[in-house]
């Protein structure tokens, strides 16, 4: 009997309460941000990687177990995870992290969102009524979420609130310095025009002053069609766009096809931390994005 | 800048004019010091002005952002009292066209399957409720059947959750899955034979999720059962375990035991394996699942099925399934292949072909199916 209890203890021990705050982030950028603000006091886990389309994730057992043990769930929100997060929350039996409670946080609710709409019709494809959820591509948004996250961590872990405030201050100082560097670097990109695979880049393009002229997907969420690509080829063969952008998890063929026929360079940009070799944390994410954009469009 | 320069020059001129031509060196030093002080003062004020200008520019960017938000924010409809707090409502439409080889049989031709009406919402801070009603048209009559109507706790501590009402039992893997989520147009043979499709009953369910990194769920039910005067004739216990292998693979395994009545019980085991390259489910994925059922009553009977579904590119899926039953005096077996095309997550068209073999009859069946949904569509479980 004692041996059974000991074995059980060894099996269960790794999962039992630890001193760190357990943070479940739906996407890698929020796990990275949680580590910046929380430091050694938090253990951040990302449910998805940069190579996965966050709209289509399996609500699998390993994620349910992670939500079960989480003190804070932080996701982009605005219905980006509507296909899988509710199933996790329903099966995890963890009341702390249910919407409405302090343990649940939607990053996009702390920033100004673009493209919110009251016109909800699935004939128009994958519509996000509360606005475009891919907010992490504008560094100003990251700063806003960082402030909100620091407040929320202080709320659920009062004892360490000074620690979070200190980390926030350090992060914001570094971040604002990096931000002005990026903005200086990105001057030659203003006024350029981009074709994107999916509307995942609206915040980045607005920040850099790049115009989003077209999308490879005729209807958001549905794969690019041959007819639509042919139409784009005719429209842009003699100019009108400077680059075609896609995320690492998106199908390469449509970008490459259009690039060949219309003579426009096609590039991959990391949509979040881990999207490319160079994007290892939040700072290098934007370093890498700007490097790739300038390489292709930097000559004024 | 020019004003300051002018002022500087003017001051210097004034100073020079007011000093006697024969001023001594230390007086010139005093004048220089005074000028430097003035210059420092003006420069401080200029940099202060420049700082305030930068802040104002940043604020105006924020103002632009905020203005865009105000412009793009959808106007919220005013709370109209009785239609506020509406539940999530969805409807799933299904229909079939089936044919058999040989003589015309019952069930051939067009049929509209169950049209499911699904509603759910939080009741308050401690409960959520869920309803599935199926509208069917059978034998010339319309039927409304309550498939599921249950209330679930959302705020129990320590990883517990309780559910009460009418529900699909938590045994097995396919038992709790709605027909519109199936990978084939019909139910696996063992479920048809031993559970009449699936086990659904009125009762109470309690589930516990272990606080471990490995997913471990243990649950039990007490249900009404059939022909039992006490109204608590059936009970079940089930467990599920699951995890990931790397980034691309996930698995789920489980075992269940259902006590149907004093004489009949059902034991089940299931295993599911899902793969997607890098875990990117959208483009390409593969699912393998299998279940074994054994019914012990007046005699012992068993059955199993195994199926695999592969999605090579977005929208297209191909599946194959084998079913077998081990009954008294017969070993029916069936082989099914299917192909489906989904325009979006909300619409699906399926073509299916099956070959059945048994001691009594061999036959081929083909079918076309559509599954279309509107309204709120709940997140699918694993």
XYZ file of C-alpha atoms in Angstrom:
682
model
C 0.000 0.000 0.000
C 2.774 2.400 0.948
C 4.608 1.594 -2.265
C 1.468 2.394 -4.196
C 1.117 5.740 -2.456
C 4.761 6.591 -3.087
C 4.479 5.638 -6.762
C 1.329 7.692 -7.068
C 3.110 10.619 -5.473
C 6.002 10.357 -7.913
C 3.609 10.249 -10.834
C 1.524 13.157 -9.622
C 4.289 15.271 -8.080
C 5.460 17.059 -11.229
C 1.972 18.378 -11.739
C 1.272 19.393 -8.186
C 1.331 23.024 -7.132
C 4.659 24.734 -7.708
C 5.779 28.123 -6.451
C 5.666 29.664 -9.930
C 2.562 31.120 -11.504
C 1.428 28.827 -14.322
C 0.573 30.825 -17.425
C -1.176 29.253 -20.398
C -0.747 31.388 -23.499
C -2.646 30.515 -26.651
C 0.082 31.956 -28.875
C 3.891 32.195 -28.542
C 3.989 36.013 -28.442
C 2.019 36.114 -25.207
C 4.142 33.390 -23.638
C 7.206 35.450 -24.549
C 5.624 38.585 -23.102
C 4.642 36.728 -19.923
C 8.259 35.693 -19.468
C 9.459 39.288 -19.927
C 7.019 40.654 -17.345
C 6.904 37.697 -15.001
C 10.539 36.674 -15.071
C 11.427 33.836 -12.718
C 8.079 33.971 -10.969
C 6.132 32.544 -13.885
C 6.208 29.418 -15.994
C 4.749 30.278 -19.381
C 3.464 27.675 -21.834
C 2.381 28.347 -25.393
C -0.429 26.194 -26.778
C 0.603 26.839 -30.367
C 3.795 27.427 -32.284
C 4.509 29.975 -34.978
C 4.314 27.196 -37.569
C 0.653 26.461 -36.783
C -2.379 28.362 -38.016
C -3.982 29.460 -34.730
C -7.488 29.337 -36.231
C -7.290 25.536 -36.595
C -5.916 23.821 -33.518
C -7.037 20.490 -32.064
C -8.460 20.840 -28.538
C -6.255 17.947 -27.509
C -5.732 16.264 -24.108
C -2.299 17.811 -23.451
C -3.758 21.322 -23.771
C -6.720 20.487 -21.547
C -4.329 19.285 -18.845
C -2.301 22.504 -19.146
C -5.402 24.693 -18.801
C -6.440 22.607 -15.782
C -3.258 23.652 -13.982
C -3.096 27.243 -15.210
C -3.391 30.310 -12.990
C -3.755 32.627 -15.976
C -4.896 32.018 -19.535
C -3.839 34.724 -21.999
C -4.947 34.607 -25.634
C -5.272 37.065 -28.491
C -9.049 36.789 -28.336
C -11.447 38.521 -30.721
C -12.619 35.003 -31.631
C -9.273 33.922 -33.071
C -9.355 30.794 -30.883
C -13.116 30.273 -31.088
C -12.624 26.897 -32.786
C -10.733 25.295 -29.901
C -10.309 27.386 -26.758
C -13.932 26.993 -25.535
C -13.552 23.202 -25.717
C -10.397 23.427 -23.589
C -12.049 25.686 -21.020
C -15.119 23.482 -20.811
C -13.168 20.275 -20.189
C -10.424 21.662 -17.965
C -12.634 22.060 -14.879
C -10.659 25.144 -13.784
C -12.989 27.939 -12.711
C -10.135 30.424 -12.156
C -9.494 30.799 -15.874
C -13.038 31.074 -17.210
C -13.990 34.248 -19.125
C -15.068 36.943 -16.694
C -12.597 35.862 -14.024
C -9.174 37.337 -13.303
C -7.416 34.275 -14.668
C -8.672 34.901 -18.199
C -7.240 37.612 -20.403
C -7.806 38.550 -24.042
C -4.832 40.560 -25.251
C -6.739 42.198 -28.088
C -9.191 43.821 -25.694
C -6.425 46.161 -24.497
C -5.685 47.701 -27.884
C -7.563 49.511 -30.578
C -8.661 46.915 -33.167
C -9.063 47.411 -36.888
C -11.843 46.113 -39.138
C -14.513 45.528 -36.510
C -17.823 44.972 -38.247
C -21.493 44.499 -37.465
C -22.065 42.862 -40.845
C -21.816 39.183 -39.890
C -22.348 37.037 -42.916
C -20.395 33.812 -43.508
C -20.714 34.376 -47.240
C -17.967 36.910 -46.633
C -15.707 34.215 -45.212
C -13.938 34.149 -41.894
C -15.192 37.328 -40.226
C -14.044 38.547 -36.828
C -16.806 40.881 -35.614
C -14.676 42.369 -32.849
C -11.916 43.267 -35.254
C -8.735 41.758 -36.608
C -7.204 39.596 -33.862
C -3.583 39.498 -35.107
C -2.617 42.479 -32.972
C 0.891 41.307 -32.132
C 2.436 42.678 -35.341
C 2.414 46.308 -34.104
C 4.947 46.921 -31.323
C 2.752 49.672 -29.849
C 0.132 46.983 -29.205
C 2.697 44.778 -27.486
C 3.511 47.643 -25.107
C -0.169 48.165 -24.298
C -0.677 44.460 -23.566
C 2.506 44.422 -21.474
C 1.067 47.113 -19.195
C -2.232 45.254 -18.905
C -0.472 41.949 -18.227
C 1.642 43.467 -15.485
C -1.508 44.810 -13.803
C -3.240 41.453 -14.128
C -0.277 39.514 -12.707
C -0.171 41.926 -9.780
C -3.880 41.358 -9.277
C -3.707 37.566 -9.106
C -0.371 37.522 -7.263
C -0.407 40.607 -4.963
C 2.609 39.474 -3.010
C 4.876 39.957 -6.004
C 3.275 43.036 -7.534
C 6.417 45.140 -7.097
C 8.448 42.564 -8.966
C 6.052 42.687 -11.933
C 6.033 46.502 -11.893
C 9.812 46.565 -11.944
C 10.011 44.083 -14.815
C 7.415 46.084 -16.719
C 9.408 49.290 -16.316
C 12.584 47.588 -17.530
C 10.780 46.032 -20.452
C 9.045 49.242 -21.529
C 12.288 51.218 -21.397
C 14.050 48.661 -23.577
C 11.018 48.351 -25.815
C 10.561 52.066 -26.435
C 14.233 52.377 -27.259
C 13.992 49.499 -29.720
C 10.782 50.966 -31.121
C 12.321 54.286 -32.070
C 15.167 52.349 -33.680
C 12.694 50.333 -35.735
C 10.767 53.410 -36.777
C 13.955 55.124 -37.967
C 15.004 52.004 -39.847
C 11.579 51.652 -41.473
C 11.403 55.167 -42.970
C 12.135 54.018 -46.548
C 9.210 51.567 -46.346
C 6.544 54.270 -46.102
C 4.253 54.357 -49.096
C 5.213 50.932 -50.384
C 2.459 48.505 -51.362
C 1.985 44.890 -50.266
C -0.144 41.909 -51.264
C -0.779 39.588 -48.323
C -1.882 35.949 -48.295
C -4.353 36.488 -45.457
C -5.300 39.590 -43.487
C -2.799 38.790 -40.731
C -0.612 41.857 -41.247
C -2.968 44.833 -40.974
C -1.406 46.224 -37.785
C 2.171 45.884 -39.043
C 1.383 47.560 -42.350
C -0.468 50.418 -40.671
C 2.465 51.017 -38.328
C 4.968 51.080 -41.172
C 2.793 53.109 -43.513
C 2.668 50.316 -46.114
C -0.512 50.045 -48.158
C -2.221 46.653 -48.301
C -3.398 46.546 -51.907
C -4.772 43.007 -52.261
C -5.034 39.557 -50.704
C -4.301 36.158 -52.216
C -7.426 34.819 -50.535
C -10.433 36.107 -52.452
C -12.536 35.471 -49.355
C -10.790 35.483 -45.954
C -10.193 31.985 -44.630
C -10.825 30.157 -47.884
C -7.788 29.060 -49.902
C -6.640 31.233 -52.843
C -8.361 30.215 -56.050
C -6.861 29.964 -59.522
C -9.293 32.542 -60.908
C -8.457 35.069 -58.249
C -4.710 34.550 -58.689
C -5.067 34.968 -62.457
C -6.941 38.226 -61.878
C -4.167 39.440 -59.577
C -1.537 38.534 -62.175
C -3.213 40.701 -64.799
C -3.755 43.541 -62.342
C -0.212 43.659 -60.986
C 1.991 42.549 -63.882
C 2.885 46.094 -64.752
C 3.411 47.356 -61.218
C 1.170 48.281 -58.323
C 2.696 46.092 -55.635
C 6.188 45.866 -54.186
C 6.039 42.638 -52.168
C 3.905 39.557 -51.457
C 3.844 38.573 -47.779
C 2.851 35.280 -46.180
C 3.210 33.615 -42.760
C 5.397 30.529 -42.285
C 2.383 28.233 -41.857
C 0.652 29.321 -45.027
C 0.854 27.374 -48.258
C 3.809 28.545 -50.350
C 2.369 27.859 -53.795
C -0.018 30.826 -54.191
C 2.666 33.425 -53.265
C 5.290 31.762 -55.435
C 2.900 31.421 -58.378
C 1.944 35.090 -58.337
C 5.513 36.166 -57.685
C 6.788 34.329 -60.764
C 4.108 35.577 -63.087
C 3.791 39.178 -61.922
C 7.460 39.693 -61.131
C 6.882 40.744 -57.512
C 9.184 39.407 -54.766
C 7.478 37.020 -52.337
C 8.674 36.800 -48.754
C 7.847 35.009 -45.507
C 7.520 37.146 -42.401
C 7.332 35.649 -38.921
C 3.851 36.286 -37.557
C 5.067 35.608 -34.059
C 8.050 34.495 -31.984
C 9.586 31.386 -33.527
C 8.232 32.045 -37.011
C 11.684 32.246 -38.524
C 15.192 31.401 -37.306
C 15.873 35.007 -36.453
C 12.696 35.636 -34.465
C 13.656 34.109 -31.132
C 12.036 36.675 -28.825
C 9.833 39.756 -29.068
C 12.739 42.091 -29.890
C 14.307 39.910 -32.547
C 10.820 39.264 -33.977
C 10.605 42.857 -35.164
C 14.308 43.021 -36.001
C 13.748 40.070 -38.312
C 10.533 41.463 -39.829
C 12.190 44.788 -40.647
C 15.327 43.112 -41.974
C 13.281 41.014 -44.374
C 11.138 43.936 -45.510
C 14.087 46.262 -46.040
C 16.008 43.606 -47.919
C 13.220 43.507 -50.483
C 11.880 47.055 -50.465
C 14.563 49.087 -48.711
C 15.848 50.945 -51.726
C 13.656 54.063 -51.818
C 15.217 79.915 -33.768
C 15.608 83.102 -35.714
C 13.824 85.103 -32.997
C 16.156 83.742 -30.366
C 19.174 84.464 -32.576
C 17.952 87.969 -33.056
C 17.371 88.389 -29.353
C 20.822 87.027 -28.634
C 22.325 89.477 -31.112
C 20.219 92.319 -29.766
C 21.285 91.587 -26.196
C 24.935 91.418 -27.154
C 24.640 94.743 -28.962
C 22.893 96.316 -25.999
C 25.568 95.049 -23.651
C 28.357 96.348 -25.838
C 26.681 99.722 -26.275
C 26.176 100.139 -22.552
C 29.748 99.361 -21.637
C 32.472 102.051 -21.862
C 34.938 101.552 -24.713
C 37.795 101.095 -22.251
C 36.154 98.023 -20.393
C 38.609 95.860 -18.499
C 39.240 92.070 -19.162
C 37.360 90.797 -16.146
C 34.312 92.813 -17.218
C 34.482 91.123 -20.640
C 34.638 87.778 -18.825
C 31.539 88.754 -16.839
C 29.758 89.621 -20.049
C 30.766 86.331 -21.659
C 29.540 84.434 -18.607
C 26.227 86.285 -18.723
C 25.827 85.497 -22.431
C 26.647 81.822 -21.858
C 24.099 81.709 -19.071
C 21.473 83.227 -21.323
C 22.322 80.813 -24.130
C 22.067 77.866 -21.764
C 18.727 79.163 -20.552
C 17.336 79.497 -24.067
C 18.674 76.123 -25.110
C 17.011 74.525 -22.120
C 13.736 76.131 -23.096
C 14.129 75.028 -26.720
C 14.764 71.413 -25.750
C 11.781 71.591 -23.390
C 9.644 72.838 -26.297
C 10.990 70.081 -28.563
C 10.147 67.451 -25.939
C 6.612 68.765 -25.610
C 6.289 68.754 -29.387
C 7.335 65.061 -29.503
C 4.796 64.170 -26.831
C 2.097 66.084 -28.672
C 2.953 64.231 -31.892
C 2.702 60.899 -30.107
C -0.604 61.900 -28.584
C -1.901 62.839 -31.988
C -0.958 59.360 -33.287
C -2.909 57.894 -30.386
C -5.744 60.226 -31.263
C -5.645 58.993 -34.848
C -5.710 55.389 -33.611
C -8.620 56.226 -31.311
C -10.470 58.017 -34.084
C -10.054 55.004 -36.341
C -11.386 52.817 -33.573
C -14.404 55.050 -33.081
C -15.009 54.897 -36.806
C -14.582 51.150 -37.102
C -16.419 50.117 -33.944
C -19.746 48.524 -34.824
C -22.641 50.339 -33.240
C -23.866 48.142 -30.421
C -27.564 47.357 -30.598
C -29.383 48.656 -27.536
C -30.290 45.981 -25.002
C -33.848 45.170 -25.854
C -34.807 43.471 -22.605
C -36.167 40.071 -23.498
C -33.778 39.390 -26.369
C -30.673 40.194 -24.345
C -28.549 37.289 -23.009
C -29.523 35.135 -25.980
C -27.885 31.718 -26.054
C -25.581 30.622 -28.821
C -27.876 29.004 -31.366
C -26.878 26.840 -34.287
C -28.669 24.558 -36.696
C -27.109 21.619 -38.513
C -28.729 20.368 -41.698
C -28.069 16.831 -42.911
C -29.401 14.856 -45.812
C -28.625 11.597 -47.566
C -29.073 9.894 -50.876
C -28.465 6.165 -50.486
C -28.638 3.211 -52.766
C -28.117 -0.512 -52.440
C -27.223 -3.019 -55.070
C -29.701 -5.678 -55.956
C -33.377 -5.378 -55.021
C -34.726 -1.960 -53.985
C -34.602 -1.785 -50.208
C -36.091 0.270 -47.454
C -33.963 3.279 -46.758
C -32.984 3.815 -50.347
C -33.337 7.115 -52.094
C -33.402 10.572 -50.632
C -33.672 11.057 -46.909
C -33.287 14.094 -44.766
C -31.333 13.148 -41.704
C -31.785 14.722 -38.339
C -31.795 18.491 -38.399
C -30.135 19.410 -35.146
C -30.938 22.526 -33.196
C -28.147 23.305 -30.742
C -28.338 25.943 -28.020
C -26.024 26.711 -25.160
C -25.234 29.495 -22.723
C -23.933 30.224 -19.269
C -26.770 30.121 -16.796
C -24.933 32.143 -14.169
C -21.468 32.174 -12.613
C -21.711 28.535 -11.531
C -23.661 26.725 -14.250
C -23.872 26.353 -18.022
C -26.631 24.636 -19.985
C -26.747 22.865 -23.318
C -29.581 21.632 -25.521
C -29.591 19.547 -28.695
C -32.928 18.820 -30.218
C -33.242 16.734 -33.350
C -35.986 17.363 -35.842
C -36.579 14.306 -37.989
C -39.085 13.261 -40.560
C -39.644 9.529 -40.456
C -42.425 7.295 -41.737
C -44.396 10.275 -42.911
C -44.319 11.962 -39.504
C -42.321 14.825 -38.073
C -40.596 14.097 -34.816
C -38.916 16.314 -32.310
C -36.503 14.419 -30.169
C -34.545 15.855 -27.317
C -31.098 14.419 -27.805
C -29.333 16.241 -25.023
C -30.602 18.690 -22.417
C -28.200 19.087 -19.562
C -26.870 21.547 -17.038
C -23.220 21.492 -16.073
C -21.322 23.042 -13.179
C -18.558 25.464 -14.096
C -17.177 26.355 -10.687
C -16.475 23.171 -8.755
C -13.055 23.096 -7.128
C -10.219 20.610 -7.430
C -10.832 19.692 -11.060
C -14.342 18.290 -10.631
C -17.302 18.841 -12.900
C -20.868 17.572 -12.608
C -23.527 17.331 -15.283
C -27.193 16.470 -14.879
C -30.100 16.035 -17.235
C -30.365 14.089 -20.433
C -27.013 13.406 -21.995
C -24.934 11.243 -24.295
C -23.030 9.012 -21.909
C -19.312 9.659 -21.519
C -18.390 6.056 -22.255
C -16.291 5.213 -25.266
C -15.028 7.703 -27.814
C -17.798 7.966 -30.417
C -20.650 7.790 -27.933
C -20.683 11.485 -27.101
C -19.992 12.653 -30.665
C -22.866 14.167 -32.597
C -23.597 12.553 -35.953
C -22.642 15.696 -37.853
C -19.073 15.319 -36.535
C -18.725 11.708 -37.704
C -16.207 10.884 -40.397
C -18.626 8.487 -42.065
C -22.285 8.812 -42.946
C -23.310 6.011 -40.594
C -22.427 4.780 -37.155
C -19.851 2.034 -36.516
C -21.394 -1.466 -36.366
C -20.588 -2.256 -32.705
C -22.426 0.908 -31.600
C -25.397 0.059 -33.785
C -25.521 -3.507 -32.494
C -24.931 -3.024 -28.764
C -26.101 0.533 -28.049
C -28.723 1.116 -30.746
C -26.524 3.890 -32.114
C -25.320 5.383 -28.850
C -26.162 5.326 -25.177
C -28.212 8.372 -24.188
C -30.087 8.578 -20.903
C -31.247 10.800 -18.060
C -28.993 10.975 -15.050
C -26.023 12.518 -13.339
C -22.382 12.494 -14.413
C -19.342 13.398 -12.332
C -15.910 13.919 -13.900
C -12.520 14.569 -12.355
C -9.448 15.833 -14.159
C -6.115 15.069 -12.513
C -3.699 17.966 -11.872
C -0.982 16.284 -13.928
C 0.738 17.194 -17.181
C -0.529 13.895 -18.554
C -4.238 14.217 -19.277
C -6.072 11.860 -16.935
C -9.835 12.011 -16.590
C -12.004 9.720 -14.474
C -15.761 9.849 -14.607
C -18.879 8.026 -13.531
C -22.597 8.191 -14.182
C -25.804 7.071 -12.574
C -28.598 6.930 -15.099
C -32.210 5.950 -15.348
C -31.694 2.773 -17.335
C -34.565 0.777 -18.736
C -37.227 -1.301 -17.018
C -35.950 -0.477 -13.574
C -38.626 0.634 -11.113
C -36.113 2.540 -9.004
C -35.313 4.834 -11.927
C -31.611 4.366 -11.262
C -31.044 1.273 -13.264
C -27.854 2.022 -15.130
C -24.422 3.199 -14.134
C -21.100 3.681 -15.806
C -17.497 4.418 -15.061
C -14.942 5.594 -17.579
C -11.423 6.904 -17.844
C -9.451 8.759 -20.495
C -5.721 9.316 -20.783
C -3.977 11.401 -23.401
C -0.918 13.375 -24.397
C 1.347 14.535 -27.190
C 4.304 12.900 -28.863
C 6.408 15.732 -30.185
C 4.746 18.634 -31.914
C 3.018 16.640 -34.622
C 1.235 13.814 -32.779
C -1.509 13.595 -30.164
C -3.192 10.552 -28.714
C -6.110 9.585 -26.503
C -6.836 6.196 -24.935
C -9.566 5.088 -22.616
C -11.652 2.342 -21.103
C -15.284 2.301 -20.005
C -17.720 0.027 -18.241
C -21.475 0.365 -18.535
C -23.896 -1.519 -16.335
C -27.113 -1.479 -18.347
C -29.264 -3.497 -15.976
C -29.059 -6.432 -13.631
C -28.014 -8.826 -16.362
C -26.278 -6.806 -19.063
C -23.008 -4.941 -19.018
C -20.770 -3.439 -21.660
C -16.990 -3.034 -21.546
C -15.256 -0.766 -23.975
C -11.761 0.360 -24.902
C -10.733 3.070 -27.364
C -7.619 4.558 -28.892
C -7.226 7.643 -31.086
C -4.101 8.967 -32.805
C -3.938 12.303 -34.616
C -1.083 13.613 -36.713
C -0.450 16.905 -38.514
C 2.953 18.094 -39.790
C 4.302 20.507 -37.145
C 0.859 20.338 -35.576
C -0.488 22.610 -38.319
C -3.902 20.982 -38.603
C -5.312 23.239 -41.300
C -3.476 21.954 -44.358
C -2.752 18.287 -43.881
C -3.686 15.834 -41.155
C -4.328 12.186 -40.347
C -6.532 10.492 -37.762
C -6.585 6.858 -36.706
C -9.168 5.553 -34.253
C -10.352 2.207 -33.037
C -12.769 0.904 -30.412
C -13.570 -2.492 -28.977
C -16.916 -3.292 -27.368
C -17.917 -6.406 -25.467
C -21.416 -7.055 -24.198
C -21.982 -9.592 -21.477
C -25.534 -10.660 -20.872
C -27.293 -13.902 -21.498
C -24.431 -14.496 -23.917
C -21.192 -12.720 -24.664
C -20.879 -10.747 -27.854
C -18.208 -8.392 -29.052
C -17.313 -6.100 -31.899
C -14.729 -3.602 -33.019
C -14.072 -0.998 -35.650
C -10.944 0.713 -36.906
C -10.877 3.742 -39.166
C -8.363 6.141 -40.687
C -9.015 9.513 -42.307
C -6.399 11.438 -44.235
C -6.590 15.066 -45.362
C -3.859 15.622 -47.966
C -4.770 19.254 -48.713
C -7.214 21.703 -47.292
C -10.865 20.793 -48.077
C -10.352 17.173 -49.178
C -10.467 14.110 -46.914
C -10.317 10.395 -47.631
C -11.280 7.710 -45.164
C -11.444 3.944 -44.774
C -13.122 1.895 -42.060
C -13.462 -1.740 -41.135
C -16.166 -2.972 -38.740
C -16.665 -6.444 -37.369
C -19.128 -8.049 -34.995
C -18.764 -11.365 -33.215
C -22.338 -12.444 -32.493
C -23.932 -15.760 -31.661
C -24.075 -17.535 -34.938
C -22.838 -14.695 -37.128
C -19.745 -12.592 -37.805
C -20.982 -9.615 -39.816
C -18.277 -7.489 -41.292
C -18.261 -4.305 -43.301
C -15.681 -2.295 -45.232
C -16.320 1.359 -45.955
C -14.465 4.012 -47.932
C -15.394 7.669 -48.110
C -14.316 10.903 -49.683
C -15.536 14.321 -48.568
C -15.108 17.896 -49.701
C -15.591 20.851 -47.360
C -15.976 24.290 -48.873
C -15.499 25.738 -45.382
C -15.685 24.441 -41.790
C -19.461 24.839 -42.055
C -20.319 22.793 -45.131
C -19.379 19.288 -46.186
C -20.311 16.951 -49.041
C -19.498 13.270 -48.716
C -19.458 10.273 -51.018
C -19.328 6.864 -49.365
C -19.215 3.267 -50.467
C -19.549 0.191 -48.248
C -19.464 -3.536 -48.654
C -21.177 -5.696 -46.025
C -20.662 -9.394 -45.495
C -22.493 -11.622 -43.091
C -23.743 -15.174 -42.767
C -27.116 -14.103 -44.125
C -26.386 -11.505 -46.705
C -23.689 -9.759 -48.686
C -24.303 -6.371 -50.169
C -22.938 -3.086 -51.425
C -24.197 0.323 -50.443
C -23.342 3.737 -51.720
C -24.352 7.117 -50.366
C -24.100 10.860 -50.745
C -24.403 13.074 -47.714
C -24.456 16.780 -46.988
C -23.776 18.406 -43.614
C -24.299 22.160 -43.434
C -24.444 24.340 -40.352
C -25.498 27.892 -39.632
C -25.320 30.040 -36.540
C -23.016 29.534 -33.592
C -20.855 26.489 -33.995
C -19.387 25.136 -30.808
C -15.729 24.201 -30.606
C -15.161 20.545 -31.410
C -13.637 18.224 -28.844
C -10.642 16.033 -29.653
